[in-house]
PDB file of N, CA and C in Angstrom:
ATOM      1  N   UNK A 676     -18.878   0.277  -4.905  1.00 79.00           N
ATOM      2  CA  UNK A 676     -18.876   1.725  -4.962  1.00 79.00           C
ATOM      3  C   UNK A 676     -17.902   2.230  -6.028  1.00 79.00           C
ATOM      4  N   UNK A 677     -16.884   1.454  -6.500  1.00 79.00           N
ATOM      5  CA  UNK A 677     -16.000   1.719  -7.463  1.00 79.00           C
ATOM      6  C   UNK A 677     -16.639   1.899  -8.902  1.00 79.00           C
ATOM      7  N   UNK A 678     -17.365   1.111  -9.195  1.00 84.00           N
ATOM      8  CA  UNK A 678     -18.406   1.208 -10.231  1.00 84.00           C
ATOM      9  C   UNK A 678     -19.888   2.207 -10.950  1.00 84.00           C
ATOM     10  N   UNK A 679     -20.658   2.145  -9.157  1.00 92.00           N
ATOM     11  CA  UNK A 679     -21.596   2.730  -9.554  1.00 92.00           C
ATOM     12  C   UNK A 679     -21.422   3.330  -7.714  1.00 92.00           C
ATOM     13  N   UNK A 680     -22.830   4.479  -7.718  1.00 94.00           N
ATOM     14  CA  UNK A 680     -22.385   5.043  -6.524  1.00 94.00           C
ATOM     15  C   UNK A 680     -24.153   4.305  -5.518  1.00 94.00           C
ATOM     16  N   UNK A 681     -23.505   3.890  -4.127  1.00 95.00           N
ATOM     17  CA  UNK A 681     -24.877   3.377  -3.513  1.00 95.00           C
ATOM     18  C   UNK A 681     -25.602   4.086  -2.372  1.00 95.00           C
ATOM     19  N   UNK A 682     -26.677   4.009  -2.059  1.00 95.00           N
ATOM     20  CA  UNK A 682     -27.348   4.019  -0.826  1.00 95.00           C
ATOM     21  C   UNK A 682     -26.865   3.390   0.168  1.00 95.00           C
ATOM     22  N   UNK A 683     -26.955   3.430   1.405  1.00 94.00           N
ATOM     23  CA  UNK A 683     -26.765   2.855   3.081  1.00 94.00           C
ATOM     24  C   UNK A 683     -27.598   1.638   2.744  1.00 94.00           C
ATOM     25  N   UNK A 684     -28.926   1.528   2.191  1.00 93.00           N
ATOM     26  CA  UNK A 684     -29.119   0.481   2.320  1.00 93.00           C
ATOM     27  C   UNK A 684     -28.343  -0.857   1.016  1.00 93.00           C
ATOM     28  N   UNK A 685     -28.171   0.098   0.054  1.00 94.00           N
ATOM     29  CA  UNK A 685     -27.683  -1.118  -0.910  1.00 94.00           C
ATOM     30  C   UNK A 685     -26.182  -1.235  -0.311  1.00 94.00           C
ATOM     31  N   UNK A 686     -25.624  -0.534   0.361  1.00 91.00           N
ATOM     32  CA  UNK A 686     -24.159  -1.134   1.134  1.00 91.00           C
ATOM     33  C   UNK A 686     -24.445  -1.936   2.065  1.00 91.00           C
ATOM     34  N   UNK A 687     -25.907  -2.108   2.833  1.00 89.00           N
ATOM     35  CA  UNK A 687     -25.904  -3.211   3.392  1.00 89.00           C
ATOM     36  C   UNK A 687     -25.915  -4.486   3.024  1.00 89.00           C
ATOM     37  N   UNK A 688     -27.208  -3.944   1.783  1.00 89.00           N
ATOM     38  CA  UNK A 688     -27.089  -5.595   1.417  1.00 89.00           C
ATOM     39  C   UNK A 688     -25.918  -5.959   0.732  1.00 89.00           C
ATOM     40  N   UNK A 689     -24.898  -5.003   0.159  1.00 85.00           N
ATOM     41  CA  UNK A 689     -23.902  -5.935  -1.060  1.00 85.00           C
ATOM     42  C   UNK A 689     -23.161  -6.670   0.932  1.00 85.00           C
ATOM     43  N   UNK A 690     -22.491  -6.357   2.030  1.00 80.00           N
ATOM     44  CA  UNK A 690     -22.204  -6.730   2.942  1.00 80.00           C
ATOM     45  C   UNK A 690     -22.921  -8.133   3.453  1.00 80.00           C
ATOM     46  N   UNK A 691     -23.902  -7.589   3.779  1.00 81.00           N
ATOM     47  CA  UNK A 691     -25.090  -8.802   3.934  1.00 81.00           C
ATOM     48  C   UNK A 691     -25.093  -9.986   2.996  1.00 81.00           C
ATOM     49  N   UNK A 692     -24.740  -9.524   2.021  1.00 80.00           N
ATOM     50  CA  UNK A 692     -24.999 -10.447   1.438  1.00 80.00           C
ATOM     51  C   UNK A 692     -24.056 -12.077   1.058  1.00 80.00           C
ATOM     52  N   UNK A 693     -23.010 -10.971   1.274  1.00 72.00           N
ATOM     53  CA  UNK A 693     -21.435 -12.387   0.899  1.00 72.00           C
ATOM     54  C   UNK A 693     -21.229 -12.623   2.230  1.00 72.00           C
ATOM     55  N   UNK A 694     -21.787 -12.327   3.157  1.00 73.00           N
ATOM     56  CA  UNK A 694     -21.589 -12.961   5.108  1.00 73.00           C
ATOM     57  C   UNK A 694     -21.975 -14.037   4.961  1.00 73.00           C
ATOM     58  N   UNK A 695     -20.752 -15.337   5.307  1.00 78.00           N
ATOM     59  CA  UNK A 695     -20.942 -16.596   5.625  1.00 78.00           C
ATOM     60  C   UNK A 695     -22.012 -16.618   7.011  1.00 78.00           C
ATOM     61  N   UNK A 696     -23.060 -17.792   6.908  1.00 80.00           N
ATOM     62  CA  UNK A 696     -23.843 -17.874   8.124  1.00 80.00           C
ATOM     63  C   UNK A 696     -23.285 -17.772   9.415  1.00 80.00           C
ATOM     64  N   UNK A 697     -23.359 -17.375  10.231  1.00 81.00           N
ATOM     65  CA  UNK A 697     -22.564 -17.081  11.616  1.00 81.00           C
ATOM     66  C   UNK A 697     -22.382 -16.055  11.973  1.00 81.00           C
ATOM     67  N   UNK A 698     -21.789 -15.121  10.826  1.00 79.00           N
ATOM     68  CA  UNK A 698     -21.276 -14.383  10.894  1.00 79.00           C
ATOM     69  C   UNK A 698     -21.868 -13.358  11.618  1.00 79.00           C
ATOM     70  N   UNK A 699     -21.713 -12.415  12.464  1.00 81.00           N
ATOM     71  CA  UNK A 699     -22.377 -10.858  12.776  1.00 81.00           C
ATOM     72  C   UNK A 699     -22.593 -10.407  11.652  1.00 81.00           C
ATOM     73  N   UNK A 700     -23.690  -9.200  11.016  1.00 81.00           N
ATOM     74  CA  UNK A 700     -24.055  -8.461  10.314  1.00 81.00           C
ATOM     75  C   UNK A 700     -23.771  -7.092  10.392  1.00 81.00           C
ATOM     76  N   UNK A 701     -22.911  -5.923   9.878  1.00 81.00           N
ATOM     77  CA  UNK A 701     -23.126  -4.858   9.953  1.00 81.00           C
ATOM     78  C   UNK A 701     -24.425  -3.614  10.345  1.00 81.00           C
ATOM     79  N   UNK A 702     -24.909  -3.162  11.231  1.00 86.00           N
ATOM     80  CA  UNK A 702     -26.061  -2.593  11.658  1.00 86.00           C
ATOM     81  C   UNK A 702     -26.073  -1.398  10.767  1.00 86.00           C
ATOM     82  N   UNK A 703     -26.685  -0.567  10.606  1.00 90.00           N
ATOM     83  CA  UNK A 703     -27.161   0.481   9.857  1.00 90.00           C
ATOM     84  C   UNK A 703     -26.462   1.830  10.506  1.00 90.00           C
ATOM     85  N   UNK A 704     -26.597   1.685  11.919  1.00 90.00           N
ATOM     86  CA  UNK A 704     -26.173   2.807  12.415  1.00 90.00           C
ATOM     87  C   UNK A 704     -24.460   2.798  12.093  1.00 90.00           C
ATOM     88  N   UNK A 705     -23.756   1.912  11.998  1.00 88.00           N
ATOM     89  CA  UNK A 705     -22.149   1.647  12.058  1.00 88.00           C
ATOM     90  C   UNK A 705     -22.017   1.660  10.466  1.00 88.00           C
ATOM     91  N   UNK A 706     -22.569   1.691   9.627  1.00 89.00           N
ATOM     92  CA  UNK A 706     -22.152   1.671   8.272  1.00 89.00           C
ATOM     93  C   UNK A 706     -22.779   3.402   7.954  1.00 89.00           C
ATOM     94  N   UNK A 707     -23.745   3.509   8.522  1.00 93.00           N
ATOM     95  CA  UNK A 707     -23.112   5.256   8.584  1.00 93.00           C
ATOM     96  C   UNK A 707     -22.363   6.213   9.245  1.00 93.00           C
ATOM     97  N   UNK A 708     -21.626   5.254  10.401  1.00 89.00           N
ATOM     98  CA  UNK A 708     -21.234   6.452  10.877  1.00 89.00           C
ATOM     99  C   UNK A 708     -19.256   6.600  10.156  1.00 89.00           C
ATOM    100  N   UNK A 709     -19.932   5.098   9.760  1.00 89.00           N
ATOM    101  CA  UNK A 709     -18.608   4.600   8.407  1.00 89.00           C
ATOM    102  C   UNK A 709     -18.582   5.644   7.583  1.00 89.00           C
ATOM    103  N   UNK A 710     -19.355   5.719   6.712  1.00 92.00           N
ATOM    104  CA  UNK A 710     -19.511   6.589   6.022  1.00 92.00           C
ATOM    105  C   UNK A 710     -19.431   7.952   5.910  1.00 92.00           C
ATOM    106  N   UNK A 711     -19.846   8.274   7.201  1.00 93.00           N
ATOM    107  CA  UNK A 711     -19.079   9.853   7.549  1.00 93.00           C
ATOM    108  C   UNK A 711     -17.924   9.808   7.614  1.00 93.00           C
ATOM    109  N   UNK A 712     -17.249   8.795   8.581  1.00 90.00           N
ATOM    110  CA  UNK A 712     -15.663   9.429   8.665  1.00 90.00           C
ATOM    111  C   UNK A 712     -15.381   9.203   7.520  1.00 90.00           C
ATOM    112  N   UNK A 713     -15.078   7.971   6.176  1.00 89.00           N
ATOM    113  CA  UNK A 713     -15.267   8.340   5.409  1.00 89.00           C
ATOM    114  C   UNK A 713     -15.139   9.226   4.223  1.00 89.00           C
ATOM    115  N   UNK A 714     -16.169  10.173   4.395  1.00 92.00           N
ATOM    116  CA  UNK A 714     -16.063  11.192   3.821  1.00 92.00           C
ATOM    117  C   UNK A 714     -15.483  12.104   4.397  1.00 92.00           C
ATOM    118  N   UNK A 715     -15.378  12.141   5.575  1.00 91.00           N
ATOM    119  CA  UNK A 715     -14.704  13.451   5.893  1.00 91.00           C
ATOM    120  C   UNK A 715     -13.173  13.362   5.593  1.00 91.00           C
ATOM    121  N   UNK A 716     -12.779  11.939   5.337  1.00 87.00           N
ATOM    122  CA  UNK A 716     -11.316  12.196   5.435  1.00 87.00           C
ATOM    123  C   UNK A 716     -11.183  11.932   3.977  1.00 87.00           C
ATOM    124  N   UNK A 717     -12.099  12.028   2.819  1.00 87.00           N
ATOM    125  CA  UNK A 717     -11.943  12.140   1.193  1.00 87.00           C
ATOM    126  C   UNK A 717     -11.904  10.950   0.947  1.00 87.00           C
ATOM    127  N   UNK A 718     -12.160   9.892   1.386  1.00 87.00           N
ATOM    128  CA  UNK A 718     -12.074   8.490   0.659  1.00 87.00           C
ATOM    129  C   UNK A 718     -13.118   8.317  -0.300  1.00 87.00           C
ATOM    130  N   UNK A 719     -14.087   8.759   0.343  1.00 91.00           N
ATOM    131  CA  UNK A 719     -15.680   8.807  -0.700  1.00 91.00           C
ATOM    132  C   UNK A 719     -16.185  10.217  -0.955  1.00 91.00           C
ATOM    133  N   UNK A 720     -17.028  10.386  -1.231  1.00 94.00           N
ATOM    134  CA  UNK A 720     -18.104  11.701  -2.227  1.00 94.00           C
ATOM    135  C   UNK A 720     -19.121  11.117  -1.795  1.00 94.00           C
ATOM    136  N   UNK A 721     -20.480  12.208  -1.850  1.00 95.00           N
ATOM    137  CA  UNK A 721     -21.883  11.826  -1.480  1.00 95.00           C
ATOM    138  C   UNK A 721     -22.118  12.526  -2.685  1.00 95.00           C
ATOM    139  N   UNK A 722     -23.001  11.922  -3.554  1.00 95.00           N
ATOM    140  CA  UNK A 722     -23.364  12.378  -4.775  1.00 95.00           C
ATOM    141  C   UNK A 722     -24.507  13.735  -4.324  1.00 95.00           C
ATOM    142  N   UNK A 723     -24.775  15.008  -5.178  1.00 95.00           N
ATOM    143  CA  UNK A 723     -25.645  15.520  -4.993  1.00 95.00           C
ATOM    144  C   UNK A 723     -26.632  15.564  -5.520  1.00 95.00           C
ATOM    145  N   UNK A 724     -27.863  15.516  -4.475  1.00 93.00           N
ATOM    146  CA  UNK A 724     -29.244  14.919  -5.255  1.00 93.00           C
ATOM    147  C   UNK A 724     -30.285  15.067  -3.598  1.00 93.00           C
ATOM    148  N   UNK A 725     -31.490  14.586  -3.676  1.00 95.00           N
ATOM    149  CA  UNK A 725     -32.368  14.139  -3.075  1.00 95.00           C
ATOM    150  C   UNK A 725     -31.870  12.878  -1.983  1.00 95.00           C
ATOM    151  N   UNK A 726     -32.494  12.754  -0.597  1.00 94.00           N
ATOM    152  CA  UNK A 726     -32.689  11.452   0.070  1.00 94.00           C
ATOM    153  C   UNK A 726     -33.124  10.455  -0.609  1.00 94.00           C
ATOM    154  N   UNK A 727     -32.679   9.194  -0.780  1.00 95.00           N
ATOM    155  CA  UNK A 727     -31.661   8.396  -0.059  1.00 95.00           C
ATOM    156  C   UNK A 727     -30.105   9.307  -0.577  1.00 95.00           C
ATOM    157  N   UNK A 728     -29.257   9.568   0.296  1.00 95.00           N
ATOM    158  CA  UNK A 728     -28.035   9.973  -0.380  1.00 95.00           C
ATOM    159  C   UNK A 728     -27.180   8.811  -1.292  1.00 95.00           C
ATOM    160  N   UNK A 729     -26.744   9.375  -1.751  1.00 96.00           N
ATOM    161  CA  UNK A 729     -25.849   7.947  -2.534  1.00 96.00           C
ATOM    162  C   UNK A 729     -24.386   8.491  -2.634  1.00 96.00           C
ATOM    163  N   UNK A 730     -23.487   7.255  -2.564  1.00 96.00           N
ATOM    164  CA  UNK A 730     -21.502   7.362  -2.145  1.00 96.00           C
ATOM    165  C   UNK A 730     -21.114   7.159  -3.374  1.00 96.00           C
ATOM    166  N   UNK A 731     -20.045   7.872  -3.475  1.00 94.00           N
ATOM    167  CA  UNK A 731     -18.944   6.949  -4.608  1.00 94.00           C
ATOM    168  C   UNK A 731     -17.667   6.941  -4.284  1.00 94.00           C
ATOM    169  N   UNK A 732     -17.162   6.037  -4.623  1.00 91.00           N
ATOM    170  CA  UNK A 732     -15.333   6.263  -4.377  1.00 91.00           C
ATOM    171  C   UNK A 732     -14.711   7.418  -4.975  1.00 91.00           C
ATOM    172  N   UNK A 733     -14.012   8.235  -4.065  1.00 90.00           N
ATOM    173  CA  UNK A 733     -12.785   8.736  -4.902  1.00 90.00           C
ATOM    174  C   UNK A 733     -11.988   8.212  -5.296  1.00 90.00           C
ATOM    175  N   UNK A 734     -11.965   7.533  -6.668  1.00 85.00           N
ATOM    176  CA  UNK A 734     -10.856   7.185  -7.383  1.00 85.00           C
ATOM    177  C   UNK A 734      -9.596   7.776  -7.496  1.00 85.00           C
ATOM    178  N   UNK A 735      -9.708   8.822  -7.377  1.00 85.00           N
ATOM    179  CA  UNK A 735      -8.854   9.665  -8.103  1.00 85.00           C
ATOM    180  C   UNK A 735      -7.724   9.934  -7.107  1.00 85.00           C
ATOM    181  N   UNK A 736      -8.102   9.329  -5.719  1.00 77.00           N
ATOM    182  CA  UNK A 736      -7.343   9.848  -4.403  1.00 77.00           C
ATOM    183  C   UNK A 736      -6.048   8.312  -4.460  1.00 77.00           C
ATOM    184  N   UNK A 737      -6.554   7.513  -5.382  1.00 77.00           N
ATOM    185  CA  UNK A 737      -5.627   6.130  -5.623  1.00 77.00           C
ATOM    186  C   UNK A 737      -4.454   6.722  -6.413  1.00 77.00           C
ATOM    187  N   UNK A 738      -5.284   7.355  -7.572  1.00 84.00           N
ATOM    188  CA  UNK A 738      -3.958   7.562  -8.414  1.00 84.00           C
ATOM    189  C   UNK A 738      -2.904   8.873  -7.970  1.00 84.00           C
ATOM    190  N   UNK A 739      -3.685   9.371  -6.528  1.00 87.00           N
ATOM    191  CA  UNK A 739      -2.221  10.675  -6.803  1.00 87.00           C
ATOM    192  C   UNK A 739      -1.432  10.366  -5.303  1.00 87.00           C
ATOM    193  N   UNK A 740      -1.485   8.844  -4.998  1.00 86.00           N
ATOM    194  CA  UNK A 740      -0.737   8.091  -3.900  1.00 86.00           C
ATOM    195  C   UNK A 740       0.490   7.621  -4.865  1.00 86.00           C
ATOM    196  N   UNK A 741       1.548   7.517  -4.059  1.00 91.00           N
ATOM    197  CA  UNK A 741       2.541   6.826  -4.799  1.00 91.00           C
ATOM    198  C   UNK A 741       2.662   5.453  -4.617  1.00 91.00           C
ATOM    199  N   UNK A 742       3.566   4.625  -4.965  1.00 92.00           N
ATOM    200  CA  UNK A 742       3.082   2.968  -5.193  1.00 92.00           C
ATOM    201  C   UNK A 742       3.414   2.565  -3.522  1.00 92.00           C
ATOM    202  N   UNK A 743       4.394   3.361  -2.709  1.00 94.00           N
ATOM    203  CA  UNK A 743       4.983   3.349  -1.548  1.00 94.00           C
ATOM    204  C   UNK A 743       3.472   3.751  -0.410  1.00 94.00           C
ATOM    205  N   UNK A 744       3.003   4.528  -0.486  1.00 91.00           N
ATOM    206  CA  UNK A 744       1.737   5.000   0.063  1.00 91.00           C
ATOM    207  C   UNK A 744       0.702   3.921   0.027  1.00 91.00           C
ATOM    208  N   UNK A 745       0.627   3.503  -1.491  1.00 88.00           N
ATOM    209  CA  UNK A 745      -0.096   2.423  -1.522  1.00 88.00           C
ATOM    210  C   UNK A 745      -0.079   1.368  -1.277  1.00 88.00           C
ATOM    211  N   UNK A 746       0.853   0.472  -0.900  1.00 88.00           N
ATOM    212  CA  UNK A 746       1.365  -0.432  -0.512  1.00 88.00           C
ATOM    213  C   UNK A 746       1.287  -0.438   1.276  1.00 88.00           C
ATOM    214  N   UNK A 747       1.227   1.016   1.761  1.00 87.00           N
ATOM    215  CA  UNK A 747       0.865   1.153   3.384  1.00 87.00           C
ATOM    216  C   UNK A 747      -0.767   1.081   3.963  1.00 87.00           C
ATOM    217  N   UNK A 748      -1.342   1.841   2.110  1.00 83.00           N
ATOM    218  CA  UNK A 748      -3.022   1.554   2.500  1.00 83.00           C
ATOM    219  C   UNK A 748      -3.468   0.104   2.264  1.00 83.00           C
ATOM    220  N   UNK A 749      -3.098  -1.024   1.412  1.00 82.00           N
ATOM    221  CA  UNK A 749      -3.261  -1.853   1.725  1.00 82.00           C
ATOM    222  C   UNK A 749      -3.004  -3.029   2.579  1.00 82.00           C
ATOM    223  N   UNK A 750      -1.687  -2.320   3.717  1.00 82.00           N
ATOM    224  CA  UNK A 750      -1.611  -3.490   4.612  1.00 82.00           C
ATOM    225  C   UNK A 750      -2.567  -3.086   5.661  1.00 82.00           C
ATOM    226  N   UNK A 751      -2.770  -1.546   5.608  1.00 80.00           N
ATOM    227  CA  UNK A 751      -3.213  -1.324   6.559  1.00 80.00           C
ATOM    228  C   UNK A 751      -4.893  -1.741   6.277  1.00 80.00           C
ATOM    229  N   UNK A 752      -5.385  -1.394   5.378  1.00 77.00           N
ATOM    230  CA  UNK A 752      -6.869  -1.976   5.348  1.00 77.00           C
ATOM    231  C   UNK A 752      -6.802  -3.740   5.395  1.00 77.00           C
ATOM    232  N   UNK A 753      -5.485  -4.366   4.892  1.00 76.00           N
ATOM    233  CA  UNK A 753      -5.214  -5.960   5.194  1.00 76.00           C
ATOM    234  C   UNK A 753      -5.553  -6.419   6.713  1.00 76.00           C
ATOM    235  N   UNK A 754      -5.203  -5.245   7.446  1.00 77.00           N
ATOM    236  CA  UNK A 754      -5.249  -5.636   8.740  1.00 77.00           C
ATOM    237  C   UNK A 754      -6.038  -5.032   9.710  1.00 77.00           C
ATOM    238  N   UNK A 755      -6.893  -4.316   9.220  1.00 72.00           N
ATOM    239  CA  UNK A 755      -8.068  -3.883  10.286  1.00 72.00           C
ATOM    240  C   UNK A 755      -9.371  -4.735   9.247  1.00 72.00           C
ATOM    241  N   UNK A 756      -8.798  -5.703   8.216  1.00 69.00           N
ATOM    242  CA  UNK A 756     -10.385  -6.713   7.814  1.00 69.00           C
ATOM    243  C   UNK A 756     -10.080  -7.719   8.606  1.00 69.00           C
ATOM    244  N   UNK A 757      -8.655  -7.782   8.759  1.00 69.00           N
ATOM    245  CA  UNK A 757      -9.042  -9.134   9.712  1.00 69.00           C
ATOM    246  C   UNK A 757      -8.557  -8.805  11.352  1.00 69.00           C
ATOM    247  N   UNK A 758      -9.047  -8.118  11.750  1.00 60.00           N
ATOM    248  CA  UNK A 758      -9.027  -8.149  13.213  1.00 60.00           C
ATOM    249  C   UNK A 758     -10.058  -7.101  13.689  1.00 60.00           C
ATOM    250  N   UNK A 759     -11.225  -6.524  12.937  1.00 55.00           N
ATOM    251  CA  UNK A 759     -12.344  -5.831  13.431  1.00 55.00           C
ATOM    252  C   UNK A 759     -13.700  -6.473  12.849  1.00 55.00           C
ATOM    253  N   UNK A 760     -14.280  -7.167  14.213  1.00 55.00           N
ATOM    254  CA  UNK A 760     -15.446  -7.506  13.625  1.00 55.00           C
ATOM    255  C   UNK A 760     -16.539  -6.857  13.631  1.00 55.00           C
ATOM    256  N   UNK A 761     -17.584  -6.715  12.647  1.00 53.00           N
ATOM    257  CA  UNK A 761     -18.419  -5.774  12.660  1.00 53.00           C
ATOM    258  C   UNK A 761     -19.517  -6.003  13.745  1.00 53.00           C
ATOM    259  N   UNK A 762     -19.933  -4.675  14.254  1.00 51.00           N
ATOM    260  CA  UNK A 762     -21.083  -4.903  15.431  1.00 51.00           C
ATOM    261  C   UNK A 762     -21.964  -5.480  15.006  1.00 51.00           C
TER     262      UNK A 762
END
């Protein structure tokens, strides 16, 4: 999403796709309701346009964190990847 902006379904598959066999799969309904909170709390943008909607990162919400802030969003996303498994 940093790159280019996706659909629900192409966020499934980039997910889907690097899942070692075993693994649970993200469902459709939980990667949108991802996506709302999400957006509501400014992490992402929904591009405007037609259905399928499509996301992009707010970049821009990185650079006006300070290095101290940032350093709290990455332990904290460090530690809800490894202790929430997806439904």
């Amino acid at each position: 999403m940093r790159d280019e902006t996706l659909t629900v379904s192409e966020l499934l598959d980039a997910c889907c796709g690097g899942t070692p066999d075993g693994v649970p799969y993200p469902d459709e309904k939980t990667v949108r309701s991802d996506l709302k909170y999400l957006e509501e709390v400014g992490v992402i943008c929904r591009e405007p346009g037609p259905r399928p909607y499509r996301y992009r990162i707010r970049s821009e919400l990185v650079h006006e964190l300070s290095e101290e802030e940032l350093l709290d969003l990455y332990d904290f996303v460090d530690i809800m990847a490894n202790t929430q498994v997806p439904s």
